[in-house]
Coordinates of C-alpha atoms in Angstrom, one line a residue:
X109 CA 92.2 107.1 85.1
X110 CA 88.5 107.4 83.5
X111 CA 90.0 107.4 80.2
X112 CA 91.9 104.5 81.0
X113 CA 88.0 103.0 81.2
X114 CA 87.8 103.4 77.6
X115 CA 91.3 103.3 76.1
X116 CA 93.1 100.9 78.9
X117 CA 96.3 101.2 77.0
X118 CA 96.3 104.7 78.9
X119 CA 96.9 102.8 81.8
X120 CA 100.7 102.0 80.8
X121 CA 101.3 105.4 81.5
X122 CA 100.4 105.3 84.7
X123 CA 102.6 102.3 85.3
X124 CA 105.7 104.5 83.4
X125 CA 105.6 106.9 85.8
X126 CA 104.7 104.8 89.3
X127 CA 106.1 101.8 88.9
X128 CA 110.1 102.6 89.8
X129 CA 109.2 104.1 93.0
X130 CA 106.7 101.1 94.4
X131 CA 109.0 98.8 93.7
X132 CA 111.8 101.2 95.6
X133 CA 109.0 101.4 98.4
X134 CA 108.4 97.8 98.3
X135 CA 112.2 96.5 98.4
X136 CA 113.2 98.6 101.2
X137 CA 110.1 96.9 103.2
X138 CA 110.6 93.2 101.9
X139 CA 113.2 92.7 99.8
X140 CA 113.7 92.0 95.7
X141 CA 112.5 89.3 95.0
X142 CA 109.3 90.0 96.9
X143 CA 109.4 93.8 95.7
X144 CA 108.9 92.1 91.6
X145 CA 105.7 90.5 92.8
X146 CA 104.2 93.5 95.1
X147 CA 104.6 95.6 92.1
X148 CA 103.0 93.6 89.5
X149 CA 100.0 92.6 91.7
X150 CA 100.1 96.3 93.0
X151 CA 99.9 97.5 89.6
X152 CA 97.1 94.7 88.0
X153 CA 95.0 95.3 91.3
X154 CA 94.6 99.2 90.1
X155 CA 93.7 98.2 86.8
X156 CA 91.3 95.3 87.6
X157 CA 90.0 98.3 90.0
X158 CA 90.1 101.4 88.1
X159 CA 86.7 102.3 87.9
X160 CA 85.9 102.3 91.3
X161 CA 89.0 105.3 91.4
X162 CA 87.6 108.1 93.1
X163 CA 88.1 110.9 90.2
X164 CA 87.8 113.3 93.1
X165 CA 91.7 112.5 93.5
X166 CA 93.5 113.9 91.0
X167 CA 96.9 112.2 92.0
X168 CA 96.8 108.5 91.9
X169 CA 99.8 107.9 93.7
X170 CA 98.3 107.5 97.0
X171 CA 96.0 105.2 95.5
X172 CA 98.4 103.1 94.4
X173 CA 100.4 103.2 97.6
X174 CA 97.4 102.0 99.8
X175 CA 97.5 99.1 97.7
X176 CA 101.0 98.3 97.4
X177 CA 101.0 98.7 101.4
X178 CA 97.6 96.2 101.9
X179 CA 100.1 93.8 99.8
X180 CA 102.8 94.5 101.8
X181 CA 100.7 94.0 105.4
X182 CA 100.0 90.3 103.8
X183 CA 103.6 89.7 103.7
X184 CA 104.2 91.8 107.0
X185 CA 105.5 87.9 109.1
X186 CA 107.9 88.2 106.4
X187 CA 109.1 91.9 106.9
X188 CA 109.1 91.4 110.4
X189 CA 111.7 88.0 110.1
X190 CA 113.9 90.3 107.9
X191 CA 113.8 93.1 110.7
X192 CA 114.6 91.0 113.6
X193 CA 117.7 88.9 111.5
X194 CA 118.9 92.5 110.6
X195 CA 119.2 93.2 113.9
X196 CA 120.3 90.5 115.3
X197 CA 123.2 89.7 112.4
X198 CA 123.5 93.3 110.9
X199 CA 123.5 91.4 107.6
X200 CA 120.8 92.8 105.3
X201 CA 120.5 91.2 102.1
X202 CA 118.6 94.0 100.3
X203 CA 121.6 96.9 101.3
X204 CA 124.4 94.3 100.4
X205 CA 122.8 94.2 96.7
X206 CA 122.8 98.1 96.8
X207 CA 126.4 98.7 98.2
X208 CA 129.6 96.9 99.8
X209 CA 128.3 97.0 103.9
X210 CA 131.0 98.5 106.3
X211 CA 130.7 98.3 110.3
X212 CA 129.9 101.2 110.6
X213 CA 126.2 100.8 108.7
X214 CA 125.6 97.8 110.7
X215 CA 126.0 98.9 113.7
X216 CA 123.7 101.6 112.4
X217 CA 120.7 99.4 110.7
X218 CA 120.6 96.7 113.5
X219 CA 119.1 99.1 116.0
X220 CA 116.4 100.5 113.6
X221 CA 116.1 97.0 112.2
X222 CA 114.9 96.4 115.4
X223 CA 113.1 98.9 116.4
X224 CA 111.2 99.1 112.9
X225 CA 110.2 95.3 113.7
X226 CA 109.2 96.5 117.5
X227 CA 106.4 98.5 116.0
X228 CA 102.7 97.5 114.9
X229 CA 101.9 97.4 111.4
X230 CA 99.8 100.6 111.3
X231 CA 102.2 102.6 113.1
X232 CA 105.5 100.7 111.0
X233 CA 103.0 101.8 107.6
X234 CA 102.8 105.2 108.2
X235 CA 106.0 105.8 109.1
X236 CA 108.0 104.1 106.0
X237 CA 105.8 105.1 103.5
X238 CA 106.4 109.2 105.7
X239 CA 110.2 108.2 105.6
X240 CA 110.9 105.7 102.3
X241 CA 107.6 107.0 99.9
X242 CA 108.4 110.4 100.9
X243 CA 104.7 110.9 101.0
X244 CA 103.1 113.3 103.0
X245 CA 100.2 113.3 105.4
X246 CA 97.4 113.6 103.3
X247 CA 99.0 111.1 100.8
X248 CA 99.8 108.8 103.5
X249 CA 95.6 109.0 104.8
X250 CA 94.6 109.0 101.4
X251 CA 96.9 105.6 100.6
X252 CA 96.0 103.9 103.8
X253 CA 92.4 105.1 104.0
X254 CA 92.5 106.3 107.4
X255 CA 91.9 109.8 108.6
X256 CA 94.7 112.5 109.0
X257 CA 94.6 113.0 112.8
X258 CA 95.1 108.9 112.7
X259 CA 98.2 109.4 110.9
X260 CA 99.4 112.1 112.8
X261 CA 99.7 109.9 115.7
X262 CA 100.6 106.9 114.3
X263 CA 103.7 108.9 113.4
X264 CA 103.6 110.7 116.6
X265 CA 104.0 107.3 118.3
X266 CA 105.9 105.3 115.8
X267 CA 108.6 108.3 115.9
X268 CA 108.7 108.2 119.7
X269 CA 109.4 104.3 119.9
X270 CA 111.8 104.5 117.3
X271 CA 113.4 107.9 119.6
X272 CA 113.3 105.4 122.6
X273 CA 114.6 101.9 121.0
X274 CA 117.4 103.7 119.7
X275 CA 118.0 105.7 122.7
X276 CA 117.9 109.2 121.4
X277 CA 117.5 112.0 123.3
X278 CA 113.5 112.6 123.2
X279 CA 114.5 116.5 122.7
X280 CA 115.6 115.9 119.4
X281 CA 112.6 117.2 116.6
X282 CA 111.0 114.7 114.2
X283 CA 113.3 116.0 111.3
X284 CA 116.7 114.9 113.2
X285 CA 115.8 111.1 113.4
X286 CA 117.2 109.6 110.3
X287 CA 115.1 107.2 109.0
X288 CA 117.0 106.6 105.6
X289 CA 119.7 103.5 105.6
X290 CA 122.8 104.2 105.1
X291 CA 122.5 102.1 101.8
X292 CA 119.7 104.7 99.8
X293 CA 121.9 107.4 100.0

């Protein structure tokens, strides 16, 4: 990142390697043709920004993360809309584009459609970006500036709510609620 300060053509590489996977996060949270414009603006946002990078981080990922999912809380009315639809239609436009949809996966996504819309923005971050990013907890503070013991109960309480709109036995560990659609597998 600091020699990107000097030689910003250093910066592409960055994009090489990042880029696939925030638009990945970024379409399973809004959608295509919003996942284009979260990435570019996620991606010219870090480079407009890159001297203020803390060096101290030596993974940017994170960093790049935070701001895809500041982006992504501006368009959060949006995420929501698509969240309640899904689960009152079971149609979701961004899994038909991945696959042909069965009954079976819509009578799976509407539930967590819904309950994913049920839960506040923090909470509904720090879950997805646990579940979709695959990041972990330090990754997922570091991304949404917040400190660990905030995302531990953030995901604590998102994972509960989820566990209790979907009517799952609250027995069942963290690691048993499946929080990947059908469609990403």
């Amino acid at each position: 990142m600091a020699q990107s300060l000097e030689q910003p053509e250093l910066f592409a590489g960055l994009y090489d390697r990042h880029a696939p996977e925030i638009h990945r996060y970024a379409a399973r949270r809004l959608g295509e043709g919003a996942a284009d414009d979260i990435t570019a603006e996620t991606f010219l946002i870090a480079f407009r920004t890159r001297a203020r990078y803390d060096t101290a981080h030596r993974l940017a990922r994170p960093w790049l993360y935070g701001i895809a999912a500041n982006l992504i809380g501006r368009h959060r009315r949006t995420e929501v809309r698509a969240l309640r639809a899904l689960a009152r239609t079971g149609h979701d436009p961004v899994a038909a584009s991945w696959s042909e949809r069965s009954d079976e996966r819509i009578a799976v996504q509407a539930p967590l459609a819904g309950a994913l819309a049920g839960l506040s923005p923090g909470d509904r971050h720090v879950l997805l970006l646990v579940a979709w990013a695959d990041l972990g907890y330090q990754e997922v503070a570091e991304a949404l500036q917040i400190p660990l013991g905030t995302v531990r109960s953030r995901l604590n309480r998102a994972r509960r709510k989820v566990r209790e709109a979907l009517r799952i036995d609250p027995s069942f560990t963290p690691d048993e609620l499946e929080l990947t659609p059908s469609w990403t597998k």
